[in-house]
GROMACS .gro file of C-alpha atoms in nm:
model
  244
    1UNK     CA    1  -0.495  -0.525  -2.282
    2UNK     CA    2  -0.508  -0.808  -2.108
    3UNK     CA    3  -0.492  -0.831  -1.692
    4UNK     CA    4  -0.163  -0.978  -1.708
    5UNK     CA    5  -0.054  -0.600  -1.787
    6UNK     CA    6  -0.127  -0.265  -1.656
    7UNK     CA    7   0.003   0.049  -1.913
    8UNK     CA    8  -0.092   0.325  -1.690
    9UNK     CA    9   0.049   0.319  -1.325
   10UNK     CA   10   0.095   0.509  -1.001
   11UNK     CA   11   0.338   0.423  -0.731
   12UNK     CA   12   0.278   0.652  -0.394
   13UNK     CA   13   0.571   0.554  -0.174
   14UNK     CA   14   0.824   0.550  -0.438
   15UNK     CA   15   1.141   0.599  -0.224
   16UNK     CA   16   1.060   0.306   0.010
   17UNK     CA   17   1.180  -0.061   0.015
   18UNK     CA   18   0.898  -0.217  -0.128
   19UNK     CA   19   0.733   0.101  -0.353
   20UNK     CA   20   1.098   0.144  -0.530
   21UNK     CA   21   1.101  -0.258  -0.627
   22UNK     CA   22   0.759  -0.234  -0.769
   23UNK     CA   23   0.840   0.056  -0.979
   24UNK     CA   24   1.194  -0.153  -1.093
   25UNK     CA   25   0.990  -0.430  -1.165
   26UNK     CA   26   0.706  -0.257  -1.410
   27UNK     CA   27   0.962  -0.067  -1.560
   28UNK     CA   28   1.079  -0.420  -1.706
   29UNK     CA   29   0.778  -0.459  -1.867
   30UNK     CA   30   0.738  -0.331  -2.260
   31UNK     CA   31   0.341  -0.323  -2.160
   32UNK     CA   32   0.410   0.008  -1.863
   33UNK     CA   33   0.355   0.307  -2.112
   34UNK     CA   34   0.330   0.581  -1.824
   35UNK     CA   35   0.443   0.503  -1.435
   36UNK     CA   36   0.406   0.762  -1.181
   37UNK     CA   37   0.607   0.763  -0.882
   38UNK     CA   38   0.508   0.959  -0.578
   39UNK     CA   39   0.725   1.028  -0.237
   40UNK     CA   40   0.824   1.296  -0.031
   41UNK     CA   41   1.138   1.302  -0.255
   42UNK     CA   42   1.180   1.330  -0.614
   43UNK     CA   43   1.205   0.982  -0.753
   44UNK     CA   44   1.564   0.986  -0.958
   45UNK     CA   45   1.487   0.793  -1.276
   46UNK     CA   46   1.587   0.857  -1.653
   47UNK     CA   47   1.335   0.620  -1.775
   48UNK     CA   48   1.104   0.835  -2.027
   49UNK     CA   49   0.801   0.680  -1.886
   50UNK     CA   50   0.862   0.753  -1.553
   51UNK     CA   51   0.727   1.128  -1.376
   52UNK     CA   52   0.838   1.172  -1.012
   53UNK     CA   53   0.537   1.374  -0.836
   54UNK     CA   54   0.634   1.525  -0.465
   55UNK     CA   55   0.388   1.399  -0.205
   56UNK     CA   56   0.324   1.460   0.170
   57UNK     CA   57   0.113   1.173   0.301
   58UNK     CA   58  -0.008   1.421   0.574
   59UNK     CA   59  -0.159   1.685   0.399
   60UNK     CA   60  -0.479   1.689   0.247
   61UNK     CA   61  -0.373   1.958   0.029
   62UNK     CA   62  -0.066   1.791  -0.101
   63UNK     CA   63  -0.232   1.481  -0.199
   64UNK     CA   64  -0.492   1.668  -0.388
   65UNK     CA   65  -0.281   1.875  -0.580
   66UNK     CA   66  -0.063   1.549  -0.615
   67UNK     CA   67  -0.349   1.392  -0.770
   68UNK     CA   68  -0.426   1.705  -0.988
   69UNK     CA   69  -0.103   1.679  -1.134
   70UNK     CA   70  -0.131   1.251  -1.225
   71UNK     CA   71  -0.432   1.312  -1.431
   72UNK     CA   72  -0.381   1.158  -1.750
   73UNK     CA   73  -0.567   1.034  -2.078
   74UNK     CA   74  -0.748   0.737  -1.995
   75UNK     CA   75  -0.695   0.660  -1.656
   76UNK     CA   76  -0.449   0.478  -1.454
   77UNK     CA   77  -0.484   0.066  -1.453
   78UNK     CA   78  -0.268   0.023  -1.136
   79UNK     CA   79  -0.293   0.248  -0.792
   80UNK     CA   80  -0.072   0.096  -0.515
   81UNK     CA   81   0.015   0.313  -0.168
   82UNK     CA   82   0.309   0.172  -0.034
   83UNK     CA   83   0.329   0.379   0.210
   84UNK     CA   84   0.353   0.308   0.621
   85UNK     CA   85   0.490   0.330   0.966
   86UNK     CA   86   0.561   0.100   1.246
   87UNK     CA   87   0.834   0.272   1.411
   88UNK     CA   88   1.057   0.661   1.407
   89UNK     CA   89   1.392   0.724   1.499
   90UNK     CA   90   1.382   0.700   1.930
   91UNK     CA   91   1.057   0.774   2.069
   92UNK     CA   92   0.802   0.555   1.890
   93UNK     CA   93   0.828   0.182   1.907
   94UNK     CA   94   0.550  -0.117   1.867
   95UNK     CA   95   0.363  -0.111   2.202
   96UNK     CA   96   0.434  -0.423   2.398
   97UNK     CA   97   0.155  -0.353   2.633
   98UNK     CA   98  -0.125  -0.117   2.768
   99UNK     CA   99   0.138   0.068   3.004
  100UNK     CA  100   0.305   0.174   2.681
  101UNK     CA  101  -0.012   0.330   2.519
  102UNK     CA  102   0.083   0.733   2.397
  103UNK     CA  103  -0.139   0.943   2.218
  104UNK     CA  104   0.100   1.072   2.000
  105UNK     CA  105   0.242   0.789   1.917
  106UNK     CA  106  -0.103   0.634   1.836
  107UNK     CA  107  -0.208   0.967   1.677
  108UNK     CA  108   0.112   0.975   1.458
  109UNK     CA  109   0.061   0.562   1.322
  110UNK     CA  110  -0.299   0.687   1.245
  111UNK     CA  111  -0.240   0.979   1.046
  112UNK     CA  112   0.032   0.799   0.797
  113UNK     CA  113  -0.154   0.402   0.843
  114UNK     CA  114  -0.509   0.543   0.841
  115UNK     CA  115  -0.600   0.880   0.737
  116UNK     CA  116  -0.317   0.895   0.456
  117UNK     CA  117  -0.462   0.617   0.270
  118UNK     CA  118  -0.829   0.653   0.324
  119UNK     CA  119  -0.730   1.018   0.178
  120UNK     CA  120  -0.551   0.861  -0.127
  121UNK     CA  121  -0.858   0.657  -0.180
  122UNK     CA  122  -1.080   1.033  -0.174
  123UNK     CA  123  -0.854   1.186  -0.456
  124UNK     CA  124  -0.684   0.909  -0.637
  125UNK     CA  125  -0.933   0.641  -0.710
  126UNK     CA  126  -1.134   0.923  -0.945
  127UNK     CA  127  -0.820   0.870  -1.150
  128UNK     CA  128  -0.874   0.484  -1.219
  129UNK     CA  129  -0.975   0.437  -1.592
  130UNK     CA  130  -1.310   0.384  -1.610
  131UNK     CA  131  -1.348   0.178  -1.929
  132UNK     CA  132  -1.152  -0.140  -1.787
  133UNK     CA  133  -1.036  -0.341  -1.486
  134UNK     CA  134  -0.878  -0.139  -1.276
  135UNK     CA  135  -0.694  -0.188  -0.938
  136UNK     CA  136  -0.650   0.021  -0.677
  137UNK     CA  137  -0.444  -0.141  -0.350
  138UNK     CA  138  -0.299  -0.003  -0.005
  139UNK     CA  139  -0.027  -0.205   0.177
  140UNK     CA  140  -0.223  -0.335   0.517
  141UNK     CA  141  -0.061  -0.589   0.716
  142UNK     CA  142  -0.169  -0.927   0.885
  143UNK     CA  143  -0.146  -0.754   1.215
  144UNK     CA  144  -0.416  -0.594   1.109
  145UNK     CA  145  -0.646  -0.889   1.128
  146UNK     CA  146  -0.879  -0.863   1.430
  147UNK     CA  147  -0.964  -1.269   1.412
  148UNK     CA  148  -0.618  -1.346   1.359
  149UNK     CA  149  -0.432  -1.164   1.646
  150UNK     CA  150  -0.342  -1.413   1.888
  151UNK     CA  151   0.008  -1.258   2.018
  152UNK     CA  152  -0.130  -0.909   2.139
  153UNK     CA  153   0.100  -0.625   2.155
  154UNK     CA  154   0.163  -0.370   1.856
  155UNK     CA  155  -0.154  -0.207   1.967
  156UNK     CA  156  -0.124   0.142   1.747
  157UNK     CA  157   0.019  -0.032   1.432
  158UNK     CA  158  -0.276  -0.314   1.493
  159UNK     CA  159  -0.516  -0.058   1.530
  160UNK     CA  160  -0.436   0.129   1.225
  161UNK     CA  161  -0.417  -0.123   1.013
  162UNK     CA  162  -0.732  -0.288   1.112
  163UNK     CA  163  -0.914   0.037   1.053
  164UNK     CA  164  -0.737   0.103   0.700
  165UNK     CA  165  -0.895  -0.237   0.613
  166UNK     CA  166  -1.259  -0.078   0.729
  167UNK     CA  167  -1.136   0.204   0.481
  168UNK     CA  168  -1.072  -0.066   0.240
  169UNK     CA  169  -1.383  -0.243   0.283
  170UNK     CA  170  -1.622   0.041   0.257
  171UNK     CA  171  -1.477   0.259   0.006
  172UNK     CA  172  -1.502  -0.099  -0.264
  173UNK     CA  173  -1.840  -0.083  -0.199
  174UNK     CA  174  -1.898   0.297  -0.309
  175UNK     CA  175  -1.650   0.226  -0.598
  176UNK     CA  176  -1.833  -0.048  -0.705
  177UNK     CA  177  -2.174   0.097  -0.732
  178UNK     CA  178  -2.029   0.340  -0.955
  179UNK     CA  179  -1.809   0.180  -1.136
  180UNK     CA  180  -1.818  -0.230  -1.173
  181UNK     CA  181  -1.493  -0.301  -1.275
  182UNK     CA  182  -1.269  -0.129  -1.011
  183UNK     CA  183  -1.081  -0.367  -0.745
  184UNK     CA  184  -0.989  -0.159  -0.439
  185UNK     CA  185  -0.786  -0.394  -0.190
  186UNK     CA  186  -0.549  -0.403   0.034
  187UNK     CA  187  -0.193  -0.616   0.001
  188UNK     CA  188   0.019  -0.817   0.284
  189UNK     CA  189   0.409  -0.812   0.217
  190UNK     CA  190   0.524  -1.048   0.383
  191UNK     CA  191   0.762  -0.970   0.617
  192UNK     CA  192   1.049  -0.733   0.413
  193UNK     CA  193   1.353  -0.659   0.455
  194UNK     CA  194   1.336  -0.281   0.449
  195UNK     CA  195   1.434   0.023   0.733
  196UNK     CA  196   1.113  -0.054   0.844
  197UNK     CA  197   1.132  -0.388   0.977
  198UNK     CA  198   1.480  -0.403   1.050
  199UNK     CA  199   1.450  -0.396   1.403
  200UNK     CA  200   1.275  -0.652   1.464
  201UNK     CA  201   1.384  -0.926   1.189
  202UNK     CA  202   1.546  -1.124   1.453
  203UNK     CA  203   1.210  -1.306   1.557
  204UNK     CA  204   1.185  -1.411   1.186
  205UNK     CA  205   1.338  -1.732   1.060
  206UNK     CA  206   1.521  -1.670   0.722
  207UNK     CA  207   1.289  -1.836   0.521
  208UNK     CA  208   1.079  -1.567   0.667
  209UNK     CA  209   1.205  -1.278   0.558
  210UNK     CA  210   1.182  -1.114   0.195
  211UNK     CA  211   1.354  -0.938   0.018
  212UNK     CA  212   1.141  -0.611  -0.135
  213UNK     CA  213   1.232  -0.699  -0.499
  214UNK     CA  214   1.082  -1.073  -0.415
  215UNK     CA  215   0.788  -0.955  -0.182
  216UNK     CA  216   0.687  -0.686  -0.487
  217UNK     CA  217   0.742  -1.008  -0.776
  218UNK     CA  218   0.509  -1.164  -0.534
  219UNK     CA  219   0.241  -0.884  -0.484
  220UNK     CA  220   0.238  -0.756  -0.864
  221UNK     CA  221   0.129  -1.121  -0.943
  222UNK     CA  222  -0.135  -1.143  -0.671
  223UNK     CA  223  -0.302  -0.799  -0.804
  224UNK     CA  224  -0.251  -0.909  -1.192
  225UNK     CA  225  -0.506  -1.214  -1.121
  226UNK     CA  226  -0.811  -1.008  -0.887
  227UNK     CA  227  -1.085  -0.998  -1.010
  228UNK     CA  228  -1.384  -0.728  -0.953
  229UNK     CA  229  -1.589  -1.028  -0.720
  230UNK     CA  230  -1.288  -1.018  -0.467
  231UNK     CA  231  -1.306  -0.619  -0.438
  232UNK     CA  232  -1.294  -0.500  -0.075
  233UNK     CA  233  -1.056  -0.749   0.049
  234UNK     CA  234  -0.688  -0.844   0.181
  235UNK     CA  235  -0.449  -1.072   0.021
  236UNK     CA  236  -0.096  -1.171   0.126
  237UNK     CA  237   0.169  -1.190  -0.083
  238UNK     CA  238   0.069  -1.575  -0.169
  239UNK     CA  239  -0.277  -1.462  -0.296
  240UNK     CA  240  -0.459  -1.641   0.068
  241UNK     CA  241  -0.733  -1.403   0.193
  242UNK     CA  242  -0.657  -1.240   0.552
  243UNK     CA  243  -0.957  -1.261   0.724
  244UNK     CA  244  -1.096  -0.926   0.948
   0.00000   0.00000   0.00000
């Protein structure tokens, strides 16, 4: 196999914007042999390859008995965790400054930014294959970058994306005591057109904005050229490093 292809892939965020144009993509490709797709929802697909897992990002218990069920011959070549919040329904909102700071709102970005993901790393990087290049990548965000944040504001979704990127950082260098060949990174969208974002799209110029099936085109090419050397990092969409 060659890195231009992955065979064996899992998908956790399957119902959202950009984790749904992923899986559309790879399912274009003769090389996918088995895809995954994880949500809280089953994933509607007739496509022979594809097995739709239930998932609750929140649970510790779900995600291992999520990953107990994705176990598969081989190992998988391709891990991405799609999933995220910045905002839900009425009551939580990006922070536009200290007076606006609420536990629960902070508590709740953590849980499905943070802890989620640093738990997906715990039970689904053991499923990487372990005889190849293997990737294994969490959607971060450029917000995220501590060096780079010059606008202020967003403090929660900040936050918990600067300390999935700690997550990030430390768990590549476990993984790649262990095992050499594993890539564990995390991925910048762009900005996407998606529920998520929708809100607040009007700051964004057009040329600004993508749409998922472009920003995932965009990320599946970044993660098809990493190499084990750049483990422990974040890329944006246009392969450029984001700096801590």
């Amino acid at each position: 196999m060659t890195q231009a292809a992955f065979q064996n892939i899992l998908i956790l965020g399957a119902s959202g914007a950009i984790g749904g144009a992923i899986i559309r993509i790879l399912l274009q490709s003769s090389a996918t042999q088995k895809l995954f797709a994880l949500s809280r929802t089953p994933y509607p697909s007739t496509d022979p390859r594809v097995t739709s897992v239930e998932l609750n990002l929140e649970s510790d218990a779900s995600l291992m008995e999520a990953a107990a069920a994705c176990e598969i011959e081989g190992g998988f070549d391709l891990i991405i965790n799609t999933i995220g919040i910045l905002h839900e329904g009425e009551t939580i909102r990006p922070e536009k400054g200290l007076k606006d700071l609420n536990p629960e709102t902070m508590a709740r970005l953590f849980r499905i930014n943070t802890i989620g993901p640093a738990l997906v790393l715990k039970h689904f990087s053991p499923l990487l294959a372990r005889d190849r290049r293997a990737v294994i990548a969490s959607l971060s965000a450029r917000v995220g970058s501590i060096s780079d944040n010059k606008a202020g504001g967003w403090y929660s979704y900040r936050a918990s994306k600067a300390a999935l990127n700690q997550f990030i950082r430390t768990a590549a260098i476990e993984l790649a005591a262990r095992r050499p060949q594993v890539i564990c990174v995390g991925l910048h969208p762009g900005t996407v057109r998606s529920a998520m974002s929708e809100p607040y799209l009007q700051r964004y110029t057009k040329n600004e904005i993508f749409e998922p099936d472009t920003s995932a085109a965009a990320l599946l090419s970044v993660v098809r050229e990493l190499t084990p050397a750049q483990t422990g990092r974040v890329f944006a969409w246009d392969g450029q490093e984001i700096q801590p």
